[in-house]
Amino acid sequence: MVTKAAGRPRRRWISIPLKILMWFVIISFVLVVIFRFVPPPVTMTMIMDGNGITKDWMPLSEIDPDMPRAAIAAEDSKFCSHHGFDAVAIAQAMRHNASGGRVRGGSTISQQTAKNVFLFQGGGFIRKGFEAWFTVLIEAIWGKRRIMEVYLNVAETGIGTYGVNAGSMRYFHHDASKLSPSEAARIAAVLPLPKKRAAIAPQGFTRRYGNSIQRRIGMVRNEGLDDCL
């Protein structure tokens, strides 16, 4: 027979995780709602960057349209049609990585935005689980245009440099409203490895990748792959 006193610790062990989960859901929901309207002031990636932080928020309406097109061409061609996850890209990345060679990611722009704003780099499957939760939230609450706007303003574009506007000033000495297709493509080519690639006089793979992105910018525009923006 279980006494009332013996049952209390058991209920407490059950209630504590439930309370933690409840508060996590509430806090994460509130943060996502706030950042729907307010630019995220700082991210964990920025805080942990020993090279300092250079950033300059610019609304999507002021960023040259070829920049989000370049991001779609380089990072997520199905951005406007998926609901946060691209199952085909994830499966392809898993098969590619299993075969060895250069590691390839299957994350969408929505997933990258969720990670950049609310989480941290690395962390394995646990972080991926939180990333999926925040991806669902921002897709439901922010919508595509806000997701792209935040992504282009918090993504690392160089050593200690965050956002395409700060990246444009760093590399080309003008703001992101005046980006040419070539410049937008070069910034997009830097995004996967911003500490190792340069948008000025890129060499080797970065140069070829940038040229490929530039060619695909017109495809994104002509095929309406950026219609959600």
PDB file of C-alpha atoms in Angstrom, residues 10-212:
ATOM      1  CA  ARG A  10       6.795  10.754  -7.109  1.00  0.00           C
ATOM      2  CA  ARG A  11       4.322  13.487  -8.029  1.00  0.00           C
ATOM      3  CA  ARG A  12       7.039  16.086  -7.484  1.00  0.00           C
ATOM      4  CA  TRP A  13       9.409  14.299  -9.886  1.00  0.00           C
ATOM      5  CA  ILE A  14       6.637  14.316 -12.464  1.00  0.00           C
ATOM      6  CA  SER A  15       5.509  17.896 -11.895  1.00  0.00           C
ATOM      7  CA  ILE A  16       8.965  19.499 -12.055  1.00  0.00           C
ATOM      8  CA  PRO A  17       9.728  18.396 -15.672  1.00  0.00           C
ATOM      9  CA  LEU A  18       6.199  19.382 -16.687  1.00  0.00           C
ATOM     10  CA  LYS A  19       6.658  22.858 -15.188  1.00  0.00           C
ATOM     11  CA  ILE A  20      10.018  23.255 -16.920  1.00  0.00           C
ATOM     12  CA  LEU A  21       8.451  22.231 -20.230  1.00  0.00           C
ATOM     13  CA  MET A  22       5.524  24.590 -19.706  1.00  0.00           C
ATOM     14  CA  TRP A  23       7.785  27.555 -18.966  1.00  0.00           C
ATOM     15  CA  PHE A  24       9.997  26.732 -21.957  1.00  0.00           C
ATOM     16  CA  VAL A  25       6.977  26.709 -24.251  1.00  0.00           C
ATOM     17  CA  ILE A  26       5.679  29.993 -22.818  1.00  0.00           C
ATOM     18  CA  ILE A  27       9.038  31.794 -22.939  1.00  0.00           C
ATOM     19  CA  SER A  28       9.886  30.573 -26.432  1.00  0.00           C
ATOM     20  CA  PHE A  29       6.451  31.605 -27.704  1.00  0.00           C
ATOM     21  CA  VAL A  30       6.768  35.081 -26.149  1.00  0.00           C
ATOM     22  CA  LEU A  31      10.253  35.583 -27.628  1.00  0.00           C
ATOM     23  CA  VAL A  32       9.089  34.587 -31.089  1.00  0.00           C
ATOM     24  CA  VAL A  33       6.142  36.997 -30.872  1.00  0.00           C
ATOM     25  CA  ILE A  34       8.417  39.843 -29.710  1.00  0.00           C
ATOM     26  CA  PHE A  35      10.939  39.244 -32.494  1.00  0.00           C
ATOM     27  CA  ARG A  36       8.124  39.251 -35.011  1.00  0.00           C
ATOM     28  CA  PHE A  37       8.146  43.015 -34.573  1.00  0.00           C
ATOM     29  CA  VAL A  38      11.450  43.882 -32.837  1.00  0.00           C
ATOM     30  CA  PRO A  39      14.894  43.159 -34.322  1.00  0.00           C
ATOM     31  CA  PRO A  40      16.760  40.588 -32.210  1.00  0.00           C
ATOM     32  CA  PRO A  41      19.319  42.716 -30.326  1.00  0.00           C
ATOM     33  CA  VAL A  42      22.000  40.016 -30.116  1.00  0.00           C
ATOM     34  CA  THR A  43      22.414  36.264 -30.632  1.00  0.00           C
ATOM     35  CA  MET A  44      24.420  33.569 -28.867  1.00  0.00           C
ATOM     36  CA  THR A  45      26.704  33.334 -31.889  1.00  0.00           C
ATOM     37  CA  MET A  46      27.460  37.048 -31.610  1.00  0.00           C
ATOM     38  CA  ILE A  47      28.027  36.857 -27.858  1.00  0.00           C
ATOM     39  CA  MET A  48      30.454  33.957 -28.259  1.00  0.00           C
ATOM     40  CA  ASP A  49      32.359  35.629 -31.097  1.00  0.00           C
ATOM     41  CA  GLY A  50      35.715  36.794 -29.785  1.00  0.00           C
ATOM     42  CA  ASN A  51      36.176  39.051 -32.818  1.00  0.00           C
ATOM     43  CA  GLY A  52      33.548  41.569 -31.696  1.00  0.00           C
ATOM     44  CA  ILE A  53      30.227  42.413 -33.303  1.00  0.00           C
ATOM     45  CA  THR A  54      29.642  44.640 -36.311  1.00  0.00           C
ATOM     46  CA  LYS A  55      26.025  44.784 -37.464  1.00  0.00           C
ATOM     47  CA  ASP A  56      23.603  47.286 -38.954  1.00  0.00           C
ATOM     48  CA  TRP A  57      19.954  46.245 -39.273  1.00  0.00           C
ATOM     49  CA  MET A  58      18.269  47.007 -42.583  1.00  0.00           C
ATOM     50  CA  PRO A  59      14.594  46.247 -43.352  1.00  0.00           C
ATOM     51  CA  LEU A  60      13.982  43.775 -46.157  1.00  0.00           C
ATOM     52  CA  SER A  61      12.144  46.497 -48.083  1.00  0.00           C
ATOM     53  CA  GLU A  62      15.424  48.429 -48.337  1.00  0.00           C
ATOM     54  CA  ILE A  63      17.742  45.506 -49.147  1.00  0.00           C
ATOM     55  CA  ASP A  64      18.345  45.028 -52.859  1.00  0.00           C
ATOM     56  CA  PRO A  65      15.976  42.251 -54.070  1.00  0.00           C
ATOM     57  CA  ASP A  66      18.888  40.345 -55.585  1.00  0.00           C
ATOM     58  CA  MET A  67      20.226  39.632 -52.080  1.00  0.00           C
ATOM     59  CA  PRO A  68      17.294  37.484 -50.902  1.00  0.00           C
ATOM     60  CA  ARG A  69      17.244  35.922 -54.363  1.00  0.00           C
ATOM     61  CA  ALA A  70      20.917  35.050 -53.970  1.00  0.00           C
ATOM     62  CA  ALA A  71      20.194  33.537 -50.537  1.00  0.00           C
ATOM     63  CA  ILE A  72      17.385  31.438 -51.996  1.00  0.00           C
ATOM     64  CA  ALA A  73      19.577  30.365 -54.916  1.00  0.00           C
ATOM     65  CA  ALA A  74      22.433  29.380 -52.626  1.00  0.00           C
ATOM     66  CA  GLU A  75      20.740  28.089 -49.490  1.00  0.00           C
ATOM     67  CA  ASP A  76      17.126  27.105 -50.054  1.00  0.00           C
ATOM     68  CA  SER A  77      15.519  27.027 -53.509  1.00  0.00           C
ATOM     69  CA  LYS A  78      12.205  25.823 -52.009  1.00  0.00           C
ATOM     70  CA  PHE A  79      12.060  28.546 -49.367  1.00  0.00           C
ATOM     71  CA  CYS A  80       8.707  29.902 -50.557  1.00  0.00           C
ATOM     72  CA  SER A  81       7.057  26.501 -50.948  1.00  0.00           C
ATOM     73  CA  HIS A  82       8.077  24.501 -47.871  1.00  0.00           C
ATOM     74  CA  HIS A  83       6.804  24.925 -44.307  1.00  0.00           C
ATOM     75  CA  GLY A  84      10.188  25.126 -42.640  1.00  0.00           C
ATOM     76  CA  PHE A  85      11.729  21.783 -43.596  1.00  0.00           C
ATOM     77  CA  ASP A  86      12.883  20.302 -46.903  1.00  0.00           C
ATOM     78  CA  ALA A  87      12.738  16.529 -46.475  1.00  0.00           C
ATOM     79  CA  VAL A  88      14.349  15.880 -49.857  1.00  0.00           C
ATOM     80  CA  ALA A  89      17.325  18.154 -49.127  1.00  0.00           C
ATOM     81  CA  ILE A  90      17.792  16.613 -45.673  1.00  0.00           C
ATOM     82  CA  ALA A  91      17.781  13.083 -47.130  1.00  0.00           C
ATOM     83  CA  GLN A  92      20.233  14.068 -49.864  1.00  0.00           C
ATOM     84  CA  ALA A  93      22.559  15.675 -47.320  1.00  0.00           C
ATOM     85  CA  MET A  94      22.478  12.569 -45.142  1.00  0.00           C
ATOM     86  CA  ARG A  95      23.357  10.319 -48.093  1.00  0.00           C
ATOM     87  CA  HIS A  96      26.131  12.664 -49.211  1.00  0.00           C
ATOM     88  CA  ASN A  97      27.652  12.930 -45.737  1.00  0.00           C
ATOM     89  CA  ALA A  98      27.521   9.165 -45.262  1.00  0.00           C
ATOM     90  CA  SER A  99      29.634   8.751 -48.393  1.00  0.00           C
ATOM     91  CA  GLY A 100      32.396  10.990 -47.003  1.00  0.00           C
ATOM     92  CA  GLY A 101      33.924  14.144 -48.489  1.00  0.00           C
ATOM     93  CA  ARG A 102      32.839  17.713 -47.853  1.00  0.00           C
ATOM     94  CA  VAL A 103      30.074  17.784 -45.223  1.00  0.00           C
ATOM     95  CA  ARG A 104      26.831  19.189 -46.616  1.00  0.00           C
ATOM     96  CA  GLY A 105      23.920  20.545 -44.598  1.00  0.00           C
ATOM     97  CA  GLY A 106      20.247  20.117 -45.415  1.00  0.00           C
ATOM     98  CA  SER A 107      18.919  22.984 -43.318  1.00  0.00           C
ATOM     99  CA  THR A 108      16.469  25.460 -44.804  1.00  0.00           C
ATOM    100  CA  ILE A 109      16.738  29.219 -44.347  1.00  0.00           C
ATOM    101  CA  SER A 110      13.964  28.908 -41.754  1.00  0.00           C
ATOM    102  CA  GLN A 111      15.981  26.362 -39.753  1.00  0.00           C
ATOM    103  CA  GLN A 112      19.124  28.459 -40.001  1.00  0.00           C
ATOM    104  CA  THR A 113      17.225  31.519 -38.810  1.00  0.00           C
ATOM    105  CA  ALA A 114      15.794  29.617 -35.834  1.00  0.00           C
ATOM    106  CA  LYS A 115      19.271  28.416 -34.914  1.00  0.00           C
ATOM    107  CA  ASN A 116      20.943  31.798 -35.389  1.00  0.00           C
ATOM    108  CA  VAL A 117      18.400  33.766 -33.355  1.00  0.00           C
ATOM    109  CA  PHE A 118      17.417  31.445 -30.527  1.00  0.00           C
ATOM    110  CA  LEU A 119      20.178  28.846 -30.195  1.00  0.00           C
ATOM    111  CA  PHE A 120      23.887  28.317 -30.751  1.00  0.00           C
ATOM    112  CA  GLN A 121      26.237  26.617 -33.197  1.00  0.00           C
ATOM    113  CA  GLY A 122      26.894  22.906 -32.702  1.00  0.00           C
ATOM    114  CA  GLY A 123      25.056  20.830 -30.133  1.00  0.00           C
ATOM    115  CA  GLY A 124      24.138  17.771 -32.189  1.00  0.00           C
ATOM    116  CA  PHE A 125      20.703  16.158 -32.050  1.00  0.00           C
ATOM    117  CA  ILE A 126      19.567  17.968 -28.898  1.00  0.00           C
ATOM    118  CA  ARG A 127      20.091  21.355 -30.502  1.00  0.00           C
ATOM    119  CA  LYS A 128      18.437  20.070 -33.687  1.00  0.00           C
ATOM    120  CA  GLY A 129      15.356  19.210 -31.646  1.00  0.00           C
ATOM    121  CA  PHE A 130      15.115  22.748 -30.250  1.00  0.00           C
ATOM    122  CA  GLU A 131      15.835  24.105 -33.730  1.00  0.00           C
ATOM    123  CA  ALA A 132      12.870  22.178 -35.124  1.00  0.00           C
ATOM    124  CA  TRP A 133      10.589  23.602 -32.419  1.00  0.00           C
ATOM    125  CA  PHE A 134      11.619  27.193 -33.109  1.00  0.00           C
ATOM    126  CA  THR A 135      11.375  26.595 -36.864  1.00  0.00           C
ATOM    127  CA  VAL A 136       7.738  25.567 -36.480  1.00  0.00           C
ATOM    128  CA  LEU A 137       7.064  28.658 -34.345  1.00  0.00           C
ATOM    129  CA  ILE A 138       8.640  31.207 -36.681  1.00  0.00           C
ATOM    130  CA  GLU A 139       6.975  29.670 -39.733  1.00  0.00           C
ATOM    131  CA  ALA A 140       3.605  29.972 -37.990  1.00  0.00           C
ATOM    132  CA  ILE A 141       4.087  33.397 -36.367  1.00  0.00           C
ATOM    133  CA  TRP A 142       6.580  35.291 -38.513  1.00  0.00           C
ATOM    134  CA  GLY A 143       5.859  34.170 -42.048  1.00  0.00           C
ATOM    135  CA  LYS A 144       8.347  33.978 -44.908  1.00  0.00           C
ATOM    136  CA  ARG A 145       9.048  37.672 -45.381  1.00  0.00           C
ATOM    137  CA  ARG A 146       9.983  38.225 -41.724  1.00  0.00           C
ATOM    138  CA  ILE A 147      12.059  35.039 -41.665  1.00  0.00           C
ATOM    139  CA  MET A 148      14.085  36.235 -44.646  1.00  0.00           C
ATOM    140  CA  GLU A 149      14.441  39.716 -43.148  1.00  0.00           C
ATOM    141  CA  VAL A 150      15.791  38.369 -39.861  1.00  0.00           C
ATOM    142  CA  TYR A 151      18.019  35.835 -41.618  1.00  0.00           C
ATOM    143  CA  LEU A 152      19.673  38.490 -43.777  1.00  0.00           C
ATOM    144  CA  ASN A 153      20.280  40.638 -40.699  1.00  0.00           C
ATOM    145  CA  VAL A 154      21.713  38.072 -38.273  1.00  0.00           C
ATOM    146  CA  ALA A 155      23.629  35.668 -40.536  1.00  0.00           C
ATOM    147  CA  GLU A 156      27.393  35.922 -40.143  1.00  0.00           C
ATOM    148  CA  THR A 157      28.886  37.492 -43.285  1.00  0.00           C
ATOM    149  CA  GLY A 158      32.503  37.819 -42.199  1.00  0.00           C
ATOM    150  CA  ILE A 159      34.777  37.744 -39.176  1.00  0.00           C
ATOM    151  CA  GLY A 160      32.862  39.619 -36.478  1.00  0.00           C
ATOM    152  CA  THR A 161      30.403  40.842 -39.122  1.00  0.00           C
ATOM    153  CA  TYR A 162      26.681  40.062 -39.001  1.00  0.00           C
ATOM    154  CA  GLY A 163      23.991  40.788 -41.557  1.00  0.00           C
ATOM    155  CA  VAL A 164      24.206  41.567 -45.245  1.00  0.00           C
ATOM    156  CA  ASN A 165      24.191  45.319 -44.680  1.00  0.00           C
ATOM    157  CA  ALA A 166      27.288  45.191 -42.475  1.00  0.00           C
ATOM    158  CA  GLY A 167      28.804  42.698 -44.918  1.00  0.00           C
ATOM    159  CA  SER A 168      28.122  44.992 -47.849  1.00  0.00           C
ATOM    160  CA  MET A 169      29.750  47.913 -46.037  1.00  0.00           C
ATOM    161  CA  ARG A 170      32.749  45.758 -45.153  1.00  0.00           C
ATOM    162  CA  TYR A 171      33.349  44.317 -48.598  1.00  0.00           C
ATOM    163  CA  PHE A 172      31.981  46.877 -51.049  1.00  0.00           C
ATOM    164  CA  HIS A 173      31.854  50.159 -49.048  1.00  0.00           C
ATOM    165  CA  HIS A 174      28.174  50.806 -49.691  1.00  0.00           C
ATOM    166  CA  ASP A 175      25.002  49.603 -48.011  1.00  0.00           C
ATOM    167  CA  ALA A 176      22.929  46.588 -49.011  1.00  0.00           C
ATOM    168  CA  SER A 177      20.362  48.681 -50.882  1.00  0.00           C
ATOM    169  CA  LYS A 178      22.875  49.122 -53.713  1.00  0.00           C
ATOM    170  CA  LEU A 179      24.105  45.558 -54.142  1.00  0.00           C
ATOM    171  CA  SER A 180      24.732  44.363 -57.679  1.00  0.00           C
ATOM    172  CA  PRO A 181      23.860  40.750 -58.621  1.00  0.00           C
ATOM    173  CA  SER A 182      27.575  39.912 -58.482  1.00  0.00           C
ATOM    174  CA  GLU A 183      27.987  41.427 -55.014  1.00  0.00           C
ATOM    175  CA  ALA A 184      24.863  39.736 -53.661  1.00  0.00           C
ATOM    176  CA  ALA A 185      26.096  36.409 -55.014  1.00  0.00           C
ATOM    177  CA  ARG A 186      29.494  36.873 -53.388  1.00  0.00           C
ATOM    178  CA  ILE A 187      27.939  37.547 -49.986  1.00  0.00           C
ATOM    179  CA  ALA A 188      25.725  34.485 -50.395  1.00  0.00           C
ATOM    180  CA  ALA A 189      28.800  32.415 -51.267  1.00  0.00           C
ATOM    181  CA  VAL A 190      30.423  33.487 -47.994  1.00  0.00           C
ATOM    182  CA  LEU A 191      27.482  32.516 -45.751  1.00  0.00           C
ATOM    183  CA  PRO A 192      28.333  28.814 -45.209  1.00  0.00           C
ATOM    184  CA  LEU A 193      31.907  29.582 -44.009  1.00  0.00           C
ATOM    185  CA  PRO A 194      32.075  33.308 -43.183  1.00  0.00           C
ATOM    186  CA  LYS A 195      35.337  33.060 -41.231  1.00  0.00           C
ATOM    187  CA  LYS A 196      37.162  31.287 -44.053  1.00  0.00           C
ATOM    188  CA  ARG A 197      35.743  32.899 -47.192  1.00  0.00           C
ATOM    189  CA  ALA A 198      36.021  36.444 -48.508  1.00  0.00           C
ATOM    190  CA  ALA A 199      33.638  38.313 -50.813  1.00  0.00           C
ATOM    191  CA  ILE A 200      36.426  40.536 -52.144  1.00  0.00           C
ATOM    192  CA  ALA A 201      38.497  38.943 -54.928  1.00  0.00           C
ATOM    193  CA  PRO A 202      37.308  35.432 -54.035  1.00  0.00           C
ATOM    194  CA  GLN A 203      39.476  32.560 -55.178  1.00  0.00           C
ATOM    195  CA  GLY A 204      38.959  28.909 -56.053  1.00  0.00           C
ATOM    196  CA  PHE A 205      35.722  27.315 -54.877  1.00  0.00           C
ATOM    197  CA  THR A 206      34.308  30.549 -53.431  1.00  0.00           C
ATOM    198  CA  ARG A 207      34.731  32.313 -56.769  1.00  0.00           C
ATOM    199  CA  ARG A 208      33.148  29.474 -58.751  1.00  0.00           C
ATOM    200  CA  TYR A 209      30.337  29.171 -56.222  1.00  0.00           C
ATOM    201  CA  GLY A 210      29.654  32.910 -56.352  1.00  0.00           C
ATOM    202  CA  ASN A 211      29.517  32.858 -60.150  1.00  0.00           C
ATOM    203  CA  SER A 212      27.087  29.932 -60.010  1.00  0.00           C
TER     204      SER A 212
END
